[in-house]
mmCIF file of C-alpha atoms and ligand atoms in Angstrom:
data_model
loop_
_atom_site.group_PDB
_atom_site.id
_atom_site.type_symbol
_atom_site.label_atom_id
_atom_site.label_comp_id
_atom_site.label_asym_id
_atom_site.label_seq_id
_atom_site.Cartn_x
_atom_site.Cartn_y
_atom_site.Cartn_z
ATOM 1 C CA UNK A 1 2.331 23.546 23.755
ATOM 2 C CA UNK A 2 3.816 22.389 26.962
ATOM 3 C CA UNK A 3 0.196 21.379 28.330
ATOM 4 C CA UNK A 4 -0.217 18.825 25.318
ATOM 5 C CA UNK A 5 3.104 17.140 25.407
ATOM 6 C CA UNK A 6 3.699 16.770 29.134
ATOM 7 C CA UNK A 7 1.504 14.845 31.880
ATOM 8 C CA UNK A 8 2.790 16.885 35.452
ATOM 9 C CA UNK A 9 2.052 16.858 39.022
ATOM 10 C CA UNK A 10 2.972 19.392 41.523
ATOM 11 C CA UNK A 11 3.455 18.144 44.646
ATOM 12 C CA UNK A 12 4.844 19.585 48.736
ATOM 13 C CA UNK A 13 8.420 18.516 48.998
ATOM 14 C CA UNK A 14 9.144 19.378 52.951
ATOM 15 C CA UNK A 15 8.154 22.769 54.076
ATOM 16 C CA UNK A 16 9.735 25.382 51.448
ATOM 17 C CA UNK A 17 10.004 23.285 48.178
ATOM 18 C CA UNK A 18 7.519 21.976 45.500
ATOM 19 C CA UNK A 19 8.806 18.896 43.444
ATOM 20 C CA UNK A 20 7.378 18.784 39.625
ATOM 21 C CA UNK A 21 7.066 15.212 38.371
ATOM 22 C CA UNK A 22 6.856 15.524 34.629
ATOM 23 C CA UNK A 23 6.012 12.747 31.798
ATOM 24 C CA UNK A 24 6.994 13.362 28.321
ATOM 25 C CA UNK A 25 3.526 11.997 26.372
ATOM 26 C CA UNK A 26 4.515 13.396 22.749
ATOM 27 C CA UNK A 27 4.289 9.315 21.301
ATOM 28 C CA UNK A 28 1.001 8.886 22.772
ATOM 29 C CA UNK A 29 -0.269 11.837 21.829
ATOM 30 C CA UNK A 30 0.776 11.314 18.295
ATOM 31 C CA UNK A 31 -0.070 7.715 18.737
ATOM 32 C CA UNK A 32 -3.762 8.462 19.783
ATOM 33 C CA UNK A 33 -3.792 11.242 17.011
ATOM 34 C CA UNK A 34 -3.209 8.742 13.918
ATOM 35 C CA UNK A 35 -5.531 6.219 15.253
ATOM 36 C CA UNK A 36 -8.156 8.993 15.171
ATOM 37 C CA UNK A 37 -7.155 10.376 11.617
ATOM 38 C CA UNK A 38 -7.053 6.046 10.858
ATOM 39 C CA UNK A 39 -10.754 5.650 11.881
ATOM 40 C CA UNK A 40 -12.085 9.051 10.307
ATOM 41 C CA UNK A 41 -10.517 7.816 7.285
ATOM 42 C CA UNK A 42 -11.869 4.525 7.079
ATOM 43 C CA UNK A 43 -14.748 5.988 7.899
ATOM 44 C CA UNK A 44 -14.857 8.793 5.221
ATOM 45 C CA UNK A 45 -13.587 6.441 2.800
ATOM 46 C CA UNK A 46 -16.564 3.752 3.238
ATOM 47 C CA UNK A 47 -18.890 6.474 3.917
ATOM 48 C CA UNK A 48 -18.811 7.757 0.025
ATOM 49 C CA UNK A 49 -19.433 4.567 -1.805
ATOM 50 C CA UNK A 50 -22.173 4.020 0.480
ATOM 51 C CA UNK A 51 -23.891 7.269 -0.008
ATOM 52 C CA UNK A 52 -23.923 6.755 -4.084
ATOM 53 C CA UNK A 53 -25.477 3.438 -3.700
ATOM 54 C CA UNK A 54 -28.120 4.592 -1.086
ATOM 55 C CA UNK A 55 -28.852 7.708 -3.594
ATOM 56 C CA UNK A 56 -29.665 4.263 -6.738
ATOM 57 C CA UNK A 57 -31.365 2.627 -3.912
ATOM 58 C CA UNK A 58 -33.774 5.130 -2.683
ATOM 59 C CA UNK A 59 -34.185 6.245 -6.869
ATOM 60 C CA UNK A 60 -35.104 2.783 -7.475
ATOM 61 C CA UNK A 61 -37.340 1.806 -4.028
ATOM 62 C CA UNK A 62 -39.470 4.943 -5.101
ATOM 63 C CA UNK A 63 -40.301 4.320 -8.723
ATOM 64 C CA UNK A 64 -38.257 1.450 -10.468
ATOM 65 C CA UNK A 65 -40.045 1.723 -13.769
ATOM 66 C CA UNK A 66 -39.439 5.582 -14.069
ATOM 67 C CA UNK A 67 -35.857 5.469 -15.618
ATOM 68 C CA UNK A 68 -34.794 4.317 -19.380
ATOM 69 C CA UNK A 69 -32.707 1.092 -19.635
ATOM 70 C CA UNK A 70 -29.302 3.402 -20.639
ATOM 71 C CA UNK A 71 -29.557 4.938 -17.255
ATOM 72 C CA UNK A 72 -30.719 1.861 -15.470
ATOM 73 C CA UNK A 73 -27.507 0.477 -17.142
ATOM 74 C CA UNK A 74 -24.953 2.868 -16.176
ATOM 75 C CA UNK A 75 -26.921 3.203 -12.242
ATOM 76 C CA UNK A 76 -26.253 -0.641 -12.288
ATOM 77 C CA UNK A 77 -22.070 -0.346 -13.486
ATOM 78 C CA UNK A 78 -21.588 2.628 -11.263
ATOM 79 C CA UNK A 79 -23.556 0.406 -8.160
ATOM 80 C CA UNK A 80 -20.376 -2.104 -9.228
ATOM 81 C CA UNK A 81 -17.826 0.136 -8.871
ATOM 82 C CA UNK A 82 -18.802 1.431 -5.660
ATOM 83 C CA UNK A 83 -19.083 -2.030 -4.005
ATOM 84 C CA UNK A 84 -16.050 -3.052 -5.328
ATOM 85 C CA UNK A 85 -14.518 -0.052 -4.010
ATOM 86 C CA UNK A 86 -15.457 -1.192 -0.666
ATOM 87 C CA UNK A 87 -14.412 -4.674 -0.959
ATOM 88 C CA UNK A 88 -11.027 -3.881 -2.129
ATOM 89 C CA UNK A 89 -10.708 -1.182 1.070
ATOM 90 C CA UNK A 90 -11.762 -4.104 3.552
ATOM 91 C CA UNK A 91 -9.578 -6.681 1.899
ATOM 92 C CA UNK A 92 -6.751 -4.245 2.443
ATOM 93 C CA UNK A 93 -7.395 -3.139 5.986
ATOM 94 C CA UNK A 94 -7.561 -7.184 7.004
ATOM 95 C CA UNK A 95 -4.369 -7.997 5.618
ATOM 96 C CA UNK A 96 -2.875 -4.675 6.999
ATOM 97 C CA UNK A 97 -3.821 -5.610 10.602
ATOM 98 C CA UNK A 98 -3.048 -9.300 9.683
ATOM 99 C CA UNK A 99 0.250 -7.875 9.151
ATOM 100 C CA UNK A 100 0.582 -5.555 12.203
ATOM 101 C CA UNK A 101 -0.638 -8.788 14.671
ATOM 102 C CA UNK A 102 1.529 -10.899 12.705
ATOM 103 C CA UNK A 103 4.419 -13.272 14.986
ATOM 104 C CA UNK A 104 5.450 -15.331 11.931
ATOM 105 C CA UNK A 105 9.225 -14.136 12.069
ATOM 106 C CA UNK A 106 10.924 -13.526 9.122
ATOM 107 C CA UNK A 107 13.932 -16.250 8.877
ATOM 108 C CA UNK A 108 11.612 -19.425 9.384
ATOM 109 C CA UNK A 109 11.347 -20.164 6.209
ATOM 110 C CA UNK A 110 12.401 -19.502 2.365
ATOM 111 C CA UNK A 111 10.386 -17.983 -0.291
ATOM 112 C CA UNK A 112 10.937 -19.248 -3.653
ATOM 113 C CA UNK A 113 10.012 -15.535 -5.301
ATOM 114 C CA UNK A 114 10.694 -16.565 -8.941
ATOM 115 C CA UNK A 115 7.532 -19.332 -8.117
ATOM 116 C CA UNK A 116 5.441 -16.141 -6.713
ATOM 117 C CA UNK A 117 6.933 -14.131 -9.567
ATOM 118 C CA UNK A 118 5.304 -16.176 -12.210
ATOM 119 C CA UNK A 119 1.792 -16.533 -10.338
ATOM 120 C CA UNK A 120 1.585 -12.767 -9.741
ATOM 121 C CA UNK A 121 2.342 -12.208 -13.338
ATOM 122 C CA UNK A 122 -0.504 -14.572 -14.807
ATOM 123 C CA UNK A 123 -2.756 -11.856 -12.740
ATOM 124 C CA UNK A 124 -1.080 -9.096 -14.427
ATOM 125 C CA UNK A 125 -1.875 -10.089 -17.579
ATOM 126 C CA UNK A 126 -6.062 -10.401 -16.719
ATOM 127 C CA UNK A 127 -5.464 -7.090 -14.760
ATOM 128 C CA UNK A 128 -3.979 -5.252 -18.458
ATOM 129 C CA UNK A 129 -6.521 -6.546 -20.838
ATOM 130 C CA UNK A 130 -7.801 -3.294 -21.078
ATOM 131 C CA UNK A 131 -4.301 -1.400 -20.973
ATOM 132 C CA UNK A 132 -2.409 -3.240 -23.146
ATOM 133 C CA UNK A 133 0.810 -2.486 -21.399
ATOM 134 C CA UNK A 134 3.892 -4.851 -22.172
ATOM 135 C CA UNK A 135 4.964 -5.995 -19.222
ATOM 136 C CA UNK A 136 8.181 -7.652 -19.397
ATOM 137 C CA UNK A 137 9.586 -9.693 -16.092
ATOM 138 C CA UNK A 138 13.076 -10.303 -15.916
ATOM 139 C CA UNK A 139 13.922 -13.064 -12.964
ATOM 140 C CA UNK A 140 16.817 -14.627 -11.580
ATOM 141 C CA UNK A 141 15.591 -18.271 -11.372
ATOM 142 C CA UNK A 142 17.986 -19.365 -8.690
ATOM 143 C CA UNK A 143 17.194 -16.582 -6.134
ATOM 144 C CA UNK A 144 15.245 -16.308 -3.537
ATOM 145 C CA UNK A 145 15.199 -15.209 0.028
ATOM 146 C CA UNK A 146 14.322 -15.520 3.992
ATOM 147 C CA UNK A 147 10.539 -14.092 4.168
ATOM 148 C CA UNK A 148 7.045 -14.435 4.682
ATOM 149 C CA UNK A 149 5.286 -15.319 1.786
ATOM 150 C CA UNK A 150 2.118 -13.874 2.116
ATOM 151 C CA UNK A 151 3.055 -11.104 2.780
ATOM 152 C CA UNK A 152 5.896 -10.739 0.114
ATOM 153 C CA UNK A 153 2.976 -11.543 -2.242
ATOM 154 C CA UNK A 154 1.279 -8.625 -1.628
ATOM 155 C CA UNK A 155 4.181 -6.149 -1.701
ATOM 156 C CA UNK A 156 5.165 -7.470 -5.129
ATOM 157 C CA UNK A 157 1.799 -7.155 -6.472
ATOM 158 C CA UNK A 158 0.416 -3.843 -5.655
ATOM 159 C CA UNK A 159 3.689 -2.208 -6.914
ATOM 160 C CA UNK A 160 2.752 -4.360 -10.014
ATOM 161 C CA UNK A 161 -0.708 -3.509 -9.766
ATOM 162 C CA UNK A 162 0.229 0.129 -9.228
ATOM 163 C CA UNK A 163 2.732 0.310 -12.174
ATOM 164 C CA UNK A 164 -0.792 -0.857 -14.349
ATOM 165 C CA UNK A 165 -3.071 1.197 -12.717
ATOM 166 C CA UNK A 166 -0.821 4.817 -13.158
ATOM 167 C CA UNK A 167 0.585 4.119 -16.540
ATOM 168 C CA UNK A 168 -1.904 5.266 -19.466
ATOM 169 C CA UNK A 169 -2.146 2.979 -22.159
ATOM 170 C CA UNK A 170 0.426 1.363 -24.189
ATOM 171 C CA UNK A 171 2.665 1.823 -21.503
ATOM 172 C CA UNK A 172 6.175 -0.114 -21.008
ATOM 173 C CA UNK A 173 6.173 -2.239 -17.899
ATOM 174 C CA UNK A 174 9.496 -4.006 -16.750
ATOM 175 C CA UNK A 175 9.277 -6.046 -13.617
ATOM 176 C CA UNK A 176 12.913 -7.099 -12.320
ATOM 177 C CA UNK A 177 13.948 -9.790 -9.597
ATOM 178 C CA UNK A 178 18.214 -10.215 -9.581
ATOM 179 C CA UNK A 179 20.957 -9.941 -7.373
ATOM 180 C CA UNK A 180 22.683 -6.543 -7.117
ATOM 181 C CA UNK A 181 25.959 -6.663 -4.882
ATOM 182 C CA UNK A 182 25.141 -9.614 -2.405
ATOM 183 C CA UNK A 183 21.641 -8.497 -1.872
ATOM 184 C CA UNK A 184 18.293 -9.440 -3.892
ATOM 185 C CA UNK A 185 16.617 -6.873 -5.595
ATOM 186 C CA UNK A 186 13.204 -6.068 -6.724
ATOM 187 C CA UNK A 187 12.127 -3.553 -9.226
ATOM 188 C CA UNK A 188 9.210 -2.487 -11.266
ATOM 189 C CA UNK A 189 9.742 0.252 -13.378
ATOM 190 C CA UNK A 190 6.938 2.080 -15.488
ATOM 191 C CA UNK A 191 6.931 5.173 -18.074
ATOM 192 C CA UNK A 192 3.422 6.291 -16.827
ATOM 193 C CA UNK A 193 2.722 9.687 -15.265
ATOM 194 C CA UNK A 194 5.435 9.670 -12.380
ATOM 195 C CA UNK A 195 5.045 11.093 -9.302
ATOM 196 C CA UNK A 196 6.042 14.922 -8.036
ATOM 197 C CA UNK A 197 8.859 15.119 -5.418
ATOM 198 C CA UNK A 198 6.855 16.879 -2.942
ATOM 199 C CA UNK A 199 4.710 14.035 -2.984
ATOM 200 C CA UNK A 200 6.975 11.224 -2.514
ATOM 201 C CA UNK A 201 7.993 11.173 1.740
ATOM 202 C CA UNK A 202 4.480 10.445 1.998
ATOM 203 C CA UNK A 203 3.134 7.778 -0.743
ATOM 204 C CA UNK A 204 3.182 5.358 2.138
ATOM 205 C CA UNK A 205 1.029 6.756 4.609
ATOM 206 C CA UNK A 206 -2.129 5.244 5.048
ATOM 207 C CA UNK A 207 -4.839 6.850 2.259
ATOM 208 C CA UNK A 208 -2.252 9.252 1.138
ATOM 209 C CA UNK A 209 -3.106 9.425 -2.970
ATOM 210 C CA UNK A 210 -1.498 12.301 -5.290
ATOM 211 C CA UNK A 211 -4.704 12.963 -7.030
ATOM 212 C CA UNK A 212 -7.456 11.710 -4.759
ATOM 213 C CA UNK A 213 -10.684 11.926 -7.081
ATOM 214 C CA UNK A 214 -8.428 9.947 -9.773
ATOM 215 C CA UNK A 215 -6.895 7.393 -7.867
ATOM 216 C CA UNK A 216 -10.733 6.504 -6.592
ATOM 217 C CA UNK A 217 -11.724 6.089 -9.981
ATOM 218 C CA UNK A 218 -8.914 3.615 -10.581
ATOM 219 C CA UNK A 219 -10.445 1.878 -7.573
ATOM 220 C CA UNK A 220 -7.813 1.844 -5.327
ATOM 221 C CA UNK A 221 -7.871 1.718 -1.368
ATOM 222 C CA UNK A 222 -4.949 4.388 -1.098
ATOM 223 C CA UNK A 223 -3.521 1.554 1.483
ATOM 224 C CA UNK A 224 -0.974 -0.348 -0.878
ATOM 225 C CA UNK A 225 2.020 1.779 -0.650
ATOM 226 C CA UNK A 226 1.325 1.131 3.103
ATOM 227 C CA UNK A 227 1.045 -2.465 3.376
ATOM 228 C CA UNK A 228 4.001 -2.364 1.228
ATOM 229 C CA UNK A 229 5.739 -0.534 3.794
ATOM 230 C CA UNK A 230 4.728 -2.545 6.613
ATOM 231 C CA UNK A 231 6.160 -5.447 4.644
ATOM 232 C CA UNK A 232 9.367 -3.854 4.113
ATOM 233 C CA UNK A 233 9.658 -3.077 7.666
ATOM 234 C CA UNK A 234 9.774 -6.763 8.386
ATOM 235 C CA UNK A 235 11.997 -7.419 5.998
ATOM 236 C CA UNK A 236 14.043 -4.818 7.326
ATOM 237 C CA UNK A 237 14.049 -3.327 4.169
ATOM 238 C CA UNK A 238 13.107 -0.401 2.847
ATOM 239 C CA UNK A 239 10.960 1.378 -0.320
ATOM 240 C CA UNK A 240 12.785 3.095 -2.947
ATOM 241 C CA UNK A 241 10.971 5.101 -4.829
ATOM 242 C CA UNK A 242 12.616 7.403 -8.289
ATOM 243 C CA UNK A 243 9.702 9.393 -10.084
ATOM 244 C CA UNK A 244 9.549 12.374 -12.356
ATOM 245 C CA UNK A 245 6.615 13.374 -13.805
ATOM 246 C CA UNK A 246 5.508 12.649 -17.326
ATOM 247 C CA UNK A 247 8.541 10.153 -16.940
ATOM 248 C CA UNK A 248 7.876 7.169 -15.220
ATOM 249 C CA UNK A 249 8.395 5.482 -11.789
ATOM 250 C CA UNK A 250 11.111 3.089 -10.398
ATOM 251 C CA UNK A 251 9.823 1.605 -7.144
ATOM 252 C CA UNK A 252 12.289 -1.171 -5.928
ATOM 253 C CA UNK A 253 13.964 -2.924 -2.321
ATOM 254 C CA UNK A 254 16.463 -4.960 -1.511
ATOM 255 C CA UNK A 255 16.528 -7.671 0.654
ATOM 256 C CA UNK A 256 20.354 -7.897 2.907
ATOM 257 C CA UNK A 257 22.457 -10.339 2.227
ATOM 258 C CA UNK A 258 21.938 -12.735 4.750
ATOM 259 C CA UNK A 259 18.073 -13.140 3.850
ATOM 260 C CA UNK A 260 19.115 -13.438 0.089
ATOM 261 C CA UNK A 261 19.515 -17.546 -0.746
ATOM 262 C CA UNK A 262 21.150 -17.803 -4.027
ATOM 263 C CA UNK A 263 21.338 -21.123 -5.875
ATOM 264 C CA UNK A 264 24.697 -22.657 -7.059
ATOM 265 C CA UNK A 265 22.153 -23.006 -10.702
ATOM 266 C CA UNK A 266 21.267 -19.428 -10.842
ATOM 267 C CA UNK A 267 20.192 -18.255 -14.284
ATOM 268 C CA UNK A 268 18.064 -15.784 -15.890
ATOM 269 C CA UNK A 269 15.119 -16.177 -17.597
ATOM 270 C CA UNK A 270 12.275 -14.001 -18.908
HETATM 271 P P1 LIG B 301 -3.962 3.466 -4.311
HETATM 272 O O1 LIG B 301 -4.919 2.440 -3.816
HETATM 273 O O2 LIG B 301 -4.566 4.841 -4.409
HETATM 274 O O3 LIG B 301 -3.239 3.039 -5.551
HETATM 275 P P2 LIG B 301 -1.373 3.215 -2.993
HETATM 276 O O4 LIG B 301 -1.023 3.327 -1.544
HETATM 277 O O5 LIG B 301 -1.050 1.928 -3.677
HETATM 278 O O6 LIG B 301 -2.894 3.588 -3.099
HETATM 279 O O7 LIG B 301 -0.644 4.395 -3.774
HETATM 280 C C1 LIG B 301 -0.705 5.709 -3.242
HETATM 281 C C2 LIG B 301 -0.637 6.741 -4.370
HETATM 282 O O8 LIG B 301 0.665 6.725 -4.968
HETATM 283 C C3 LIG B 301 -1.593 6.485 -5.522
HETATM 284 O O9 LIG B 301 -2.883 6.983 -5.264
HETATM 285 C C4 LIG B 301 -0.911 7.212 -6.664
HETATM 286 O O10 LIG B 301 -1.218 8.600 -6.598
HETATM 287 C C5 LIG B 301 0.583 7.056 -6.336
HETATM 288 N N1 LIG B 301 1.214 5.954 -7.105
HETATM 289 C C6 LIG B 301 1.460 4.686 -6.691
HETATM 290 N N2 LIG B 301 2.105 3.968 -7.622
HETATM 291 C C7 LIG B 301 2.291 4.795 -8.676
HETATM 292 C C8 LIG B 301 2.914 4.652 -9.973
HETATM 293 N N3 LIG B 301 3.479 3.499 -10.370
HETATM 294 N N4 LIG B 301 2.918 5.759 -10.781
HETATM 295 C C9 LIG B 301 2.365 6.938 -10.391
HETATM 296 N N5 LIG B 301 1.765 7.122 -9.186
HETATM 297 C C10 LIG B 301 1.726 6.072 -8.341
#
């Protein structure tokens, strides 16, 4: 549709000739078009949990003593859930747009991953109580690399998070940080229920979930494969991402060589 992707004006040019002056707007008209999908989602997505605990509310407002204590019990765990839900989606937005506004730059100063590593993984365990994966980190002690910390922090854990959350229980967990040909590399690999290839180009769009009404009862925001991307992106890196279903998935990145710092000491360790 010529109309929609060009801005023209049709102007006298001397006495026999018109001149056309034509803009190419295709970028901001995609541009403008994902911000509006951005705030419908958002929107949609806060609009749900907030409807189910508005439905408790009015229930209870009206006539608290009318309902038996099971029901009061499960109206109180699902109230949880909701409110969680939206917690978790705010938390994510900020430190998406924390990200996006961010000037830190990348090569100021060193992150000493193994250190993160170690913290993320005491989380982990809290986070598979009920799962009872094994989760087994393998980590290259001496290595570590040009970034920004915070955000490194959260790419690492909501692949880790993610590798819980889709793997049913039981599951085998390995978490990896080494050096593969120069560069550092991180990996988490789980057997859980993999991912379909026509899926896969577009895990990291914003709210983009394989199976929607499942991945909301898991609790997630549907905006960690996209803060990981945004991360990656600063990194200049990029996601890589081997699934098949029933199988298991291998999400992983590497950082290049001249943000990888490796120490003369380097060792491994579990
Ligand atoms: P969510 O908050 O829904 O987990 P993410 O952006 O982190 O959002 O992930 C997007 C979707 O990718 C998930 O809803 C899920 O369908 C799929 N996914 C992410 N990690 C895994 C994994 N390790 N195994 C299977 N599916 C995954």
């Amino acid at each position: 549709n010529i109309e929609k992707i060009l801005e023209y004006r049709i102007m006298p040019y001397g006495d026999k000739h018109l001149l056309l002056v034509a803009r190419d707007v295709t970028r901001v008209t995609q541009l403008e078009e994902m911000r509006k999908d951005f705030v419908a989602n958002v929107s949609h997505e806060l609009r749900t949990p907030l409807t189910v605990l508005n439905g408790y509310l009015e229930m209870f407002n009206a006539d608290m003593t009318a309902y038996p204590p099971a029901f009061m019990g499960k109206a109180f765990t699902e109230m949880t859930a909701q409110t969680r839900r939206m917690q978790s989606l705010i938390e994510q937005l900020l430190i998406l747009s924390r990200i996006e506004a961010s000037a830190e730059r990348v090569y100021e100063k060193i992150v000493d991953v193994p250190t993160l590593l170690s913290a993320i993984k005491i989380e982990a365990r809290t986070l598979n109580q009920e799962k009872q994966h094994k989760i087994e980190f393998t980590v290259d002690s001496g290595l570590r690399v040009f970034g920004i910390e915070t955000e490194l922090r959260s790419a690492f854990s909501n692949l880790i998070f993610n590798a819980i959350h889709y793997t049913p229980a039981n599951g085998v967990i390995q978490v990896g940080w080494r050096l593969d040909k120069k560069r550092a590399e991180f990996f988490v690999q789980d057997n859980g229920e993999g991912i379909a290839e026509r899926h896969l180009s577009r895990l990291t769009e914003r709210f983009y979930r394989v199976d929607k009404a499942r991945s909301r009862k898991t609790g997630g925001s549907g905006l960690g494969l996209a803060i990981v991307k945004h991360v990656l992106t600063h990194h200049n890196s990029k996601l890589e991402i081997d699934s098949e279903v029933g199988q298991g998935s291998r999400f992983s990145f590497h950082f290049s060589p001249e943000l990888t710092v490796v120490d003369s000491h380097a060792s491994n360790q579990n």
